[in-house]
Amino acid sequence: AKHNHHTLDISNTNTMSESASFVDPAFLARFGLTRINAIDYFLHPLNPFRTKAKTSNEVLGMQGINIGTLMQWGTGARPGPLPLDQGEDEYRVALSRLTGEQYELLPMSTNIEGMTPQQMSALFTIRHVHRTSHNHTTVLGIYYILEGVIYKSPTVRGLMKANIARTLAGLSEACDALSVCARYDPSSGYSWKFDPDEDDDEENKFYSSIHEKRKRRRRQILDNRRPGERTVEEEEGIRASEAIDRILSRLSKSDVVVKGKPII
């Protein structure tokens, strides 16, 4: 049976901070957390990440169909008991017969750098999709549960912006560190000195005073600007940010990101 189409309402989960999380200690203490009940845990009524719409998972649940019951009783084509992987396969098949919003438990990762097998067994990845037919889905979000805590997976845009911000911060610190190593002599020009000795104390103080004067001058310029006035550097930064946003927007609309299609 198929349930009716409905209007998508994902505004709540889209506005959730990527640093937000949810955990229910009472559920974990009573039932534990395994691949059998990970979907049930995510559908917790207090979980702020779950959709407000009725999902296909809940439709199956009302029919007594979940990974655990499929493992126990099996299906007409696969009588039970079934191992975990076959139970998950049958649950995915049951979801594919319905349309609307669904939560899919993705296969367990077998090799994640920096994680032990014990840690990987405590990691569950859940994909929120809207299914319109047996073989067509649109990805609405990715979430993961790590040691009982539910998180929203960061977007490609968020990851790239964070990486760019860290890179710019590192470059700025490197420039500040290198600026005090530059030396100038009228006869030989500029040179670099990376190992100052005790004789350079006065010279270091001199360069430090220049650096402080530059900082004070920069603050004074910023303080004297008219409201809304930007420096050339700020204008360039804004243009660069807009260009990055355009690139990320195109990436976010690609088949790989939107439809989950693999790159061939």
PDB file of C-alpha atoms in Angstrom:
ATOM      1  CA  ALA A   1       0.000   0.000   0.000  1.00  0.00           C
ATOM      2  CA  LYS A   2       1.088   3.565  -0.651  1.00  0.00           C
ATOM      3  CA  HIS A   3       0.288   6.557   1.491  1.00  0.00           C
ATOM      4  CA  ASN A   4      -0.632   9.898  -0.023  1.00  0.00           C
ATOM      5  CA  HIS A   5       1.860  12.548  -1.075  1.00  0.00           C
ATOM      6  CA  HIS A   6       2.237  15.451   1.318  1.00  0.00           C
ATOM      7  CA  THR A   7       3.839  18.855   1.383  1.00  0.00           C
ATOM      8  CA  LEU A   8       7.461  18.735   2.501  1.00  0.00           C
ATOM      9  CA  ASP A   9       8.186  20.641   5.693  1.00  0.00           C
ATOM     10  CA  ILE A  10      11.915  20.526   6.407  1.00  0.00           C
ATOM     11  CA  SER A  11      12.354  24.141   7.515  1.00  0.00           C
ATOM     12  CA  ASN A  12      12.876  23.132  11.121  1.00  0.00           C
ATOM     13  CA  THR A  13      15.725  20.694  10.397  1.00  0.00           C
ATOM     14  CA  ASN A  14      17.326  23.040   7.837  1.00  0.00           C
ATOM     15  CA  THR A  15      17.601  25.824  10.413  1.00  0.00           C
ATOM     16  CA  MET A  16      19.059  23.548  13.090  1.00  0.00           C
ATOM     17  CA  SER A  17      22.664  24.350  13.891  1.00  0.00           C
ATOM     18  CA  GLU A  18      25.175  21.785  12.707  1.00  0.00           C
ATOM     19  CA  SER A  19      26.641  21.877  16.218  1.00  0.00           C
ATOM     20  CA  ALA A  20      23.295  20.902  17.810  1.00  0.00           C
ATOM     21  CA  SER A  21      22.722  17.356  19.068  1.00  0.00           C
ATOM     22  CA  PHE A  22      20.131  15.130  20.725  1.00  0.00           C
ATOM     23  CA  VAL A  23      20.431  12.231  23.166  1.00  0.00           C
ATOM     24  CA  ASP A  24      17.897  10.324  25.278  1.00  0.00           C
ATOM     25  CA  PRO A  25      19.673   8.579  28.177  1.00  0.00           C
ATOM     26  CA  ALA A  26      16.432   6.863  29.287  1.00  0.00           C
ATOM     27  CA  PHE A  27      15.988   5.158  25.889  1.00  0.00           C
ATOM     28  CA  LEU A  28      19.640   4.112  25.771  1.00  0.00           C
ATOM     29  CA  ALA A  29      19.573   2.739  29.318  1.00  0.00           C
ATOM     30  CA  ARG A  30      16.405   0.719  28.664  1.00  0.00           C
ATOM     31  CA  PHE A  31      16.917  -0.557  25.103  1.00  0.00           C
ATOM     32  CA  GLY A  32      20.541   0.120  24.209  1.00  0.00           C
ATOM     33  CA  LEU A  33      21.388   1.143  20.656  1.00  0.00           C
ATOM     34  CA  THR A  34      22.013  -1.246  17.772  1.00  0.00           C
ATOM     35  CA  ARG A  35      21.347  -1.282  14.052  1.00  0.00           C
ATOM     36  CA  ILE A  36      18.033  -2.991  14.834  1.00  0.00           C
ATOM     37  CA  ASN A  37      16.569  -0.012  16.729  1.00  0.00           C
ATOM     38  CA  ALA A  38      18.633   2.931  15.382  1.00  0.00           C
ATOM     39  CA  ILE A  39      15.722   4.139  13.188  1.00  0.00           C
ATOM     40  CA  ASP A  40      13.305   3.903  16.135  1.00  0.00           C
ATOM     41  CA  TYR A  41      15.735   5.965  18.214  1.00  0.00           C
ATOM     42  CA  PHE A  42      15.979   8.626  15.510  1.00  0.00           C
ATOM     43  CA  LEU A  43      12.163   8.802  15.310  1.00  0.00           C
ATOM     44  CA  HIS A  44      12.048   9.717  19.001  1.00  0.00           C
ATOM     45  CA  PRO A  45       9.239  12.299  19.392  1.00  0.00           C
ATOM     46  CA  LEU A  46      11.609  14.728  21.141  1.00  0.00           C
ATOM     47  CA  ASN A  47      14.329  14.514  18.484  1.00  0.00           C
ATOM     48  CA  PRO A  48      14.440  18.025  16.921  1.00  0.00           C
ATOM     49  CA  PHE A  49      16.046  16.694  13.729  1.00  0.00           C
ATOM     50  CA  ARG A  50      13.172  14.421  12.700  1.00  0.00           C
ATOM     51  CA  THR A  51      10.561  15.638  10.250  1.00  0.00           C
ATOM     52  CA  LYS A  52       7.123  16.669  11.473  1.00  0.00           C
ATOM     53  CA  ALA A  53       5.497  14.725   8.628  1.00  0.00           C
ATOM     54  CA  LYS A  54       4.413  11.119   8.913  1.00  0.00           C
ATOM     55  CA  THR A  55       7.153   8.923   7.518  1.00  0.00           C
ATOM     56  CA  SER A  56       7.103   5.609   5.684  1.00  0.00           C
ATOM     57  CA  ASN A  57       9.027   4.147   8.624  1.00  0.00           C
ATOM     58  CA  GLU A  58       6.103   4.924  10.917  1.00  0.00           C
ATOM     59  CA  VAL A  59       3.645   3.437   8.401  1.00  0.00           C
ATOM     60  CA  LEU A  60       5.656   0.188   8.421  1.00  0.00           C
ATOM     61  CA  GLY A  61       5.914   0.354  12.203  1.00  0.00           C
ATOM     62  CA  MET A  62       2.126   0.431  12.536  1.00  0.00           C
ATOM     63  CA  GLN A  63       2.091  -2.770  10.460  1.00  0.00           C
ATOM     64  CA  GLY A  64       4.602  -4.353  12.828  1.00  0.00           C
ATOM     65  CA  ILE A  65       7.388  -4.218  10.251  1.00  0.00           C
ATOM     66  CA  ASN A  66      10.888  -3.236  11.319  1.00  0.00           C
ATOM     67  CA  ILE A  67      14.366  -4.688  11.045  1.00  0.00           C
ATOM     68  CA  GLY A  68      13.908  -6.752  14.217  1.00  0.00           C
ATOM     69  CA  THR A  69      10.650  -8.396  13.181  1.00  0.00           C
ATOM     70  CA  LEU A  70      11.956  -9.076   9.680  1.00  0.00           C
ATOM     71  CA  MET A  71      14.993 -10.791  11.190  1.00  0.00           C
ATOM     72  CA  GLN A  72      12.734 -12.872  13.408  1.00  0.00           C
ATOM     73  CA  TRP A  73       9.954 -13.842  10.999  1.00  0.00           C
ATOM     74  CA  GLY A  74      11.433 -13.105   7.574  1.00  0.00           C
ATOM     75  CA  THR A  75       9.213 -12.626   4.501  1.00  0.00           C
ATOM     76  CA  GLY A  76       7.350 -14.847   2.063  1.00  0.00           C
ATOM     77  CA  ALA A  77      10.418 -15.022  -0.176  1.00  0.00           C
ATOM     78  CA  ARG A  78      12.846 -15.235   2.749  1.00  0.00           C
ATOM     79  CA  PRO A  79      11.483 -17.120   5.746  1.00  0.00           C
ATOM     80  CA  GLY A  80      13.103 -16.290   9.062  1.00  0.00           C
ATOM     81  CA  PRO A  81      15.151 -16.171  11.079  1.00  0.00           C
ATOM     82  CA  LEU A  82      17.377 -13.894   9.008  1.00  0.00           C
ATOM     83  CA  PRO A  83      20.835 -12.463   9.740  1.00  0.00           C
ATOM     84  CA  LEU A  84      21.130  -8.726  10.325  1.00  0.00           C
ATOM     85  CA  ASP A  85      22.270  -7.818   6.809  1.00  0.00           C
ATOM     86  CA  GLN A  86      19.346  -9.675   5.189  1.00  0.00           C
ATOM     87  CA  GLY A  87      16.917  -8.086   7.659  1.00  0.00           C
ATOM     88  CA  GLU A  88      18.204  -4.645   6.652  1.00  0.00           C
ATOM     89  CA  ASP A  89      17.864  -5.555   2.960  1.00  0.00           C
ATOM     90  CA  GLU A  90      14.226  -6.603   3.420  1.00  0.00           C
ATOM     91  CA  TYR A  91      13.495  -3.399   5.342  1.00  0.00           C
ATOM     92  CA  ARG A  92      14.925  -1.324   2.479  1.00  0.00           C
ATOM     93  CA  VAL A  93      12.751  -3.282   0.033  1.00  0.00           C
ATOM     94  CA  ALA A  94       9.671  -2.563   2.189  1.00  0.00           C
ATOM     95  CA  LEU A  95      10.505   1.161   2.212  1.00  0.00           C
ATOM     96  CA  SER A  96      10.941   1.197  -1.564  1.00  0.00           C
ATOM     97  CA  ARG A  97       7.300   0.115  -1.983  1.00  0.00           C
ATOM     98  CA  LEU A  98       6.081   3.298  -0.278  1.00  0.00           C
ATOM     99  CA  THR A  99       6.310   6.951  -1.252  1.00  0.00           C
ATOM    100  CA  GLY A 100       6.883  10.047   0.857  1.00  0.00           C
ATOM    101  CA  GLU A 101       9.489  10.962   3.449  1.00  0.00           C
ATOM    102  CA  GLN A 102      11.650   8.096   4.699  1.00  0.00           C
ATOM    103  CA  TYR A 103      14.699   7.477   6.849  1.00  0.00           C
ATOM    104  CA  GLU A 104      17.230   4.985   5.511  1.00  0.00           C
ATOM    105  CA  LEU A 105      19.864   3.299   7.641  1.00  0.00           C
ATOM    106  CA  LEU A 106      22.970   3.297   5.465  1.00  0.00           C
ATOM    107  CA  PRO A 107      25.255   0.233   5.432  1.00  0.00           C
ATOM    108  CA  MET A 108      27.900   0.162   8.120  1.00  0.00           C
ATOM    109  CA  SER A 109      31.251   1.612   7.119  1.00  0.00           C
ATOM    110  CA  THR A 110      34.083  -0.900   7.254  1.00  0.00           C
ATOM    111  CA  ASN A 111      37.098   1.386   6.991  1.00  0.00           C
ATOM    112  CA  ILE A 112      37.136   4.914   8.416  1.00  0.00           C
ATOM    113  CA  GLU A 113      40.564   6.430   9.010  1.00  0.00           C
ATOM    114  CA  GLY A 114      41.251   7.106  12.680  1.00  0.00           C
ATOM    115  CA  MET A 115      38.371   4.962  13.989  1.00  0.00           C
ATOM    116  CA  THR A 116      38.645   1.552  15.635  1.00  0.00           C
ATOM    117  CA  PRO A 117      36.195  -1.282  14.805  1.00  0.00           C
ATOM    118  CA  GLN A 118      34.550  -0.731  18.201  1.00  0.00           C
ATOM    119  CA  GLN A 119      33.996   2.963  17.428  1.00  0.00           C
ATOM    120  CA  MET A 120      32.641   2.172  13.950  1.00  0.00           C
ATOM    121  CA  SER A 121      30.127  -0.249  15.460  1.00  0.00           C
ATOM    122  CA  ALA A 122      28.788   2.665  17.560  1.00  0.00           C
ATOM    123  CA  LEU A 123      28.356   4.876  14.472  1.00  0.00           C
ATOM    124  CA  PHE A 124      25.064   4.875  12.549  1.00  0.00           C
ATOM    125  CA  THR A 125      24.411   6.962   9.439  1.00  0.00           C
ATOM    126  CA  ILE A 126      20.814   7.863   8.575  1.00  0.00           C
ATOM    127  CA  ARG A 127      19.692   9.442   5.315  1.00  0.00           C
ATOM    128  CA  HIS A 128      16.457  11.463   5.102  1.00  0.00           C
ATOM    129  CA  VAL A 129      14.908  11.123   1.644  1.00  0.00           C
ATOM    130  CA  HIS A 130      11.684  11.901  -0.180  1.00  0.00           C
ATOM    131  CA  ARG A 131      10.691   8.975  -2.375  1.00  0.00           C
ATOM    132  CA  THR A 132       8.419   9.545  -5.383  1.00  0.00           C
ATOM    133  CA  SER A 133       8.779   6.113  -6.967  1.00  0.00           C
ATOM    134  CA  HIS A 134      10.435   2.753  -6.470  1.00  0.00           C
ATOM    135  CA  ASN A 135      13.793   3.940  -7.829  1.00  0.00           C
ATOM    136  CA  HIS A 136      13.675   7.734  -7.434  1.00  0.00           C
ATOM    137  CA  THR A 137      14.513   9.569  -4.225  1.00  0.00           C
ATOM    138  CA  THR A 138      15.648  13.075  -3.316  1.00  0.00           C
ATOM    139  CA  VAL A 139      18.051  13.430  -0.414  1.00  0.00           C
ATOM    140  CA  LEU A 140      16.803  15.897   2.202  1.00  0.00           C
ATOM    141  CA  GLY A 141      19.498  15.457   4.837  1.00  0.00           C
ATOM    142  CA  ILE A 142      22.160  13.224   6.351  1.00  0.00           C
ATOM    143  CA  TYR A 143      22.423  12.520  10.076  1.00  0.00           C
ATOM    144  CA  TYR A 144      24.634  10.320  12.179  1.00  0.00           C
ATOM    145  CA  ILE A 145      24.411   8.775  15.625  1.00  0.00           C
ATOM    146  CA  LEU A 146      27.672   8.407  17.486  1.00  0.00           C
ATOM    147  CA  GLU A 147      27.613   6.631  20.860  1.00  0.00           C
ATOM    148  CA  GLY A 148      23.947   7.499  21.304  1.00  0.00           C
ATOM    149  CA  VAL A 149      24.184  11.179  20.316  1.00  0.00           C
ATOM    150  CA  ILE A 150      22.398  12.338  17.155  1.00  0.00           C
ATOM    151  CA  TYR A 151      24.097  14.998  15.017  1.00  0.00           C
ATOM    152  CA  LYS A 152      23.289  16.674  11.722  1.00  0.00           C
ATOM    153  CA  SER A 153      25.928  16.031   9.083  1.00  0.00           C
ATOM    154  CA  PRO A 154      27.589  19.241   7.874  1.00  0.00           C
ATOM    155  CA  THR A 155      26.856  20.376   4.319  1.00  0.00           C
ATOM    156  CA  VAL A 156      29.463  20.587   1.560  1.00  0.00           C
ATOM    157  CA  ARG A 157      29.127  24.383   1.735  1.00  0.00           C
ATOM    158  CA  GLY A 158      29.736  24.389   5.491  1.00  0.00           C
ATOM    159  CA  LEU A 159      32.772  22.115   5.232  1.00  0.00           C
ATOM    160  CA  MET A 160      34.378  24.171   2.470  1.00  0.00           C
ATOM    161  CA  LYS A 161      33.767  27.457   4.285  1.00  0.00           C
ATOM    162  CA  ALA A 162      35.231  26.024   7.496  1.00  0.00           C
ATOM    163  CA  ASN A 163      38.312  24.737   5.639  1.00  0.00           C
ATOM    164  CA  ILE A 164      38.797  28.093   3.893  1.00  0.00           C
ATOM    165  CA  ALA A 165      38.436  29.969   7.186  1.00  0.00           C
ATOM    166  CA  ARG A 166      41.029  27.719   8.872  1.00  0.00           C
ATOM    167  CA  THR A 167      43.384  28.131   5.905  1.00  0.00           C
ATOM    168  CA  LEU A 168      43.075  31.926   5.938  1.00  0.00           C
ATOM    169  CA  ALA A 169      43.642  32.013   9.704  1.00  0.00           C
ATOM    170  CA  GLY A 170      46.779  29.878   9.303  1.00  0.00           C
ATOM    171  CA  LEU A 171      48.105  32.076   6.494  1.00  0.00           C
ATOM    172  CA  SER A 172      47.473  35.199   8.564  1.00  0.00           C
ATOM    173  CA  GLU A 173      49.384  33.739  11.520  1.00  0.00           C
ATOM    174  CA  ALA A 174      52.233  32.673   9.223  1.00  0.00           C
ATOM    175  CA  CYS A 175      52.480  36.181   7.749  1.00  0.00           C
ATOM    176  CA  ASP A 176      52.539  37.718  11.227  1.00  0.00           C
ATOM    177  CA  ALA A 177      55.297  35.314  12.286  1.00  0.00           C
ATOM    178  CA  LEU A 178      57.374  35.933   9.159  1.00  0.00           C
ATOM    179  CA  SER A 179      57.005  39.713   9.249  1.00  0.00           C
ATOM    180  CA  VAL A 180      59.323  40.007  12.253  1.00  0.00           C
ATOM    181  CA  CYS A 181      61.987  37.920  10.482  1.00  0.00           C
ATOM    182  CA  ALA A 182      62.417  40.324   7.555  1.00  0.00           C
ATOM    183  CA  ARG A 183      65.557  42.453   7.605  1.00  0.00           C
ATOM    184  CA  TYR A 184      66.519  45.371   5.355  1.00  0.00           C
ATOM    185  CA  ASP A 185      69.974  46.698   4.641  1.00  0.00           C
ATOM    186  CA  PRO A 186      70.470  49.632   2.182  1.00  0.00           C
ATOM    187  CA  SER A 187      73.477  47.934   0.603  1.00  0.00           C
ATOM    188  CA  SER A 188      72.086  44.408   0.224  1.00  0.00           C
ATOM    189  CA  GLY A 189      68.322  44.877   0.299  1.00  0.00           C
ATOM    190  CA  TYR A 190      65.896  42.584   2.098  1.00  0.00           C
ATOM    191  CA  SER A 191      66.921  39.355   3.808  1.00  0.00           C
ATOM    192  CA  TRP A 192      65.425  36.851   6.254  1.00  0.00           C
ATOM    193  CA  LYS A 193      66.684  36.026   9.719  1.00  0.00           C
ATOM    194  CA  PHE A 194      64.868  33.191  11.484  1.00  0.00           C
ATOM    195  CA  ASP A 195      67.181  32.672  14.476  1.00  0.00           C
ATOM    196  CA  PRO A 196      67.538  35.936  16.379  1.00  0.00           C
ATOM    197  CA  ASP A 197      70.245  36.000  19.032  1.00  0.00           C
ATOM    198  CA  GLU A 198      70.710  38.149  22.125  1.00  0.00           C
ATOM    199  CA  ASP A 199      72.331  40.950  20.099  1.00  0.00           C
ATOM    200  CA  ASP A 200      69.065  41.369  18.234  1.00  0.00           C
ATOM    201  CA  ASP A 201      67.040  42.368  21.311  1.00  0.00           C
ATOM    202  CA  GLU A 202      67.066  46.051  20.430  1.00  0.00           C
ATOM    203  CA  GLU A 203      66.279  45.295  16.811  1.00  0.00           C
ATOM    204  CA  ASN A 204      63.421  43.023  17.855  1.00  0.00           C
ATOM    205  CA  LYS A 205      62.034  45.750  20.072  1.00  0.00           C
ATOM    206  CA  PHE A 206      62.251  48.160  17.153  1.00  0.00           C
ATOM    207  CA  TYR A 207      60.297  45.844  14.852  1.00  0.00           C
ATOM    208  CA  SER A 208      57.804  45.115  17.609  1.00  0.00           C
ATOM    209  CA  SER A 209      57.171  48.817  18.053  1.00  0.00           C
ATOM    210  CA  ILE A 210      56.619  49.198  14.298  1.00  0.00           C
ATOM    211  CA  HIS A 211      54.186  46.292  14.385  1.00  0.00           C
ATOM    212  CA  GLU A 212      52.262  47.835  17.274  1.00  0.00           C
ATOM    213  CA  LYS A 213      52.139  51.214  15.506  1.00  0.00           C
ATOM    214  CA  ARG A 214      50.721  49.535  12.417  1.00  0.00           C
ATOM    215  CA  LYS A 215      48.061  47.833  14.503  1.00  0.00           C
ATOM    216  CA  ARG A 216      47.132  51.103  16.210  1.00  0.00           C
ATOM    217  CA  ARG A 217      47.042  52.904  12.862  1.00  0.00           C
ATOM    218  CA  ARG A 218      44.820  50.177  11.418  1.00  0.00           C
ATOM    219  CA  ARG A 219      42.450  50.431  14.379  1.00  0.00           C
ATOM    220  CA  GLN A 220      42.350  54.206  14.030  1.00  0.00           C
ATOM    221  CA  ILE A 221      41.508  53.937  10.320  1.00  0.00           C
ATOM    222  CA  LEU A 222      38.759  51.460  11.080  1.00  0.00           C
ATOM    223  CA  ASP A 223      37.377  53.611  13.873  1.00  0.00           C
ATOM    224  CA  ASN A 224      37.287  56.723  11.638  1.00  0.00           C
ATOM    225  CA  ARG A 225      35.421  55.090   8.783  1.00  0.00           C
ATOM    226  CA  ARG A 226      31.927  56.216   7.941  1.00  0.00           C
ATOM    227  CA  PRO A 227      29.093  53.758   8.575  1.00  0.00           C
ATOM    228  CA  GLY A 228      28.966  51.175   5.780  1.00  0.00           C
ATOM    229  CA  GLU A 229      32.375  52.144   4.376  1.00  0.00           C
ATOM    230  CA  ARG A 230      34.625  49.194   3.508  1.00  0.00           C
ATOM    231  CA  THR A 231      38.324  48.895   2.830  1.00  0.00           C
ATOM    232  CA  VAL A 232      39.695  47.526  -0.451  1.00  0.00           C
ATOM    233  CA  GLU A 233      40.621  44.298   1.345  1.00  0.00           C
ATOM    234  CA  GLU A 234      37.089  43.897   2.669  1.00  0.00           C
ATOM    235  CA  GLU A 235      35.621  44.478  -0.778  1.00  0.00           C
ATOM    236  CA  GLU A 236      37.934  41.817  -2.227  1.00  0.00           C
ATOM    237  CA  GLY A 237      36.976  39.436   0.584  1.00  0.00           C
ATOM    238  CA  ILE A 238      33.276  39.973  -0.119  1.00  0.00           C
ATOM    239  CA  ARG A 239      33.742  39.341  -3.836  1.00  0.00           C
ATOM    240  CA  ALA A 240      35.732  36.176  -3.096  1.00  0.00           C
ATOM    241  CA  SER A 241      33.041  34.960  -0.685  1.00  0.00           C
ATOM    242  CA  GLU A 242      30.325  35.572  -3.276  1.00  0.00           C
ATOM    243  CA  ALA A 243      32.317  33.655  -5.883  1.00  0.00           C
ATOM    244  CA  ILE A 244      32.730  30.731  -3.456  1.00  0.00           C
ATOM    245  CA  ASP A 245      28.993  30.808  -2.719  1.00  0.00           C
ATOM    246  CA  ARG A 246      28.218  30.586  -6.456  1.00  0.00           C
ATOM    247  CA  ILE A 247      30.526  27.593  -6.857  1.00  0.00           C
ATOM    248  CA  LEU A 248      29.052  25.838  -3.808  1.00  0.00           C
ATOM    249  CA  SER A 249      25.537  26.551  -5.044  1.00  0.00           C
ATOM    250  CA  ARG A 250      26.312  24.823  -8.345  1.00  0.00           C
ATOM    251  CA  LEU A 251      27.856  21.887  -6.486  1.00  0.00           C
ATOM    252  CA  SER A 252      24.821  21.560  -4.199  1.00  0.00           C
ATOM    253  CA  LYS A 253      22.552  21.237  -7.267  1.00  0.00           C
ATOM    254  CA  SER A 254      24.602  18.509  -8.931  1.00  0.00           C
ATOM    255  CA  ASP A 255      23.217  14.975  -9.285  1.00  0.00           C
ATOM    256  CA  VAL A 256      25.841  13.598  -6.924  1.00  0.00           C
ATOM    257  CA  VAL A 257      24.743  15.821  -4.025  1.00  0.00           C
ATOM    258  CA  VAL A 258      21.012  16.140  -4.735  1.00  0.00           C
ATOM    259  CA  LYS A 259      20.154  12.641  -5.964  1.00  0.00           C
ATOM    260  CA  GLY A 260      22.988  10.691  -4.392  1.00  0.00           C
ATOM    261  CA  LYS A 261      24.089   9.370  -7.797  1.00  0.00           C
ATOM    262  CA  PRO A 262      27.624   7.933  -7.835  1.00  0.00           C
ATOM    263  CA  ILE A 263      30.282   9.532  -9.986  1.00  0.00           C
ATOM    264  CA  ILE A 264      31.027   7.253 -12.950  1.00  0.00           C
TER     265      ILE A 264
END
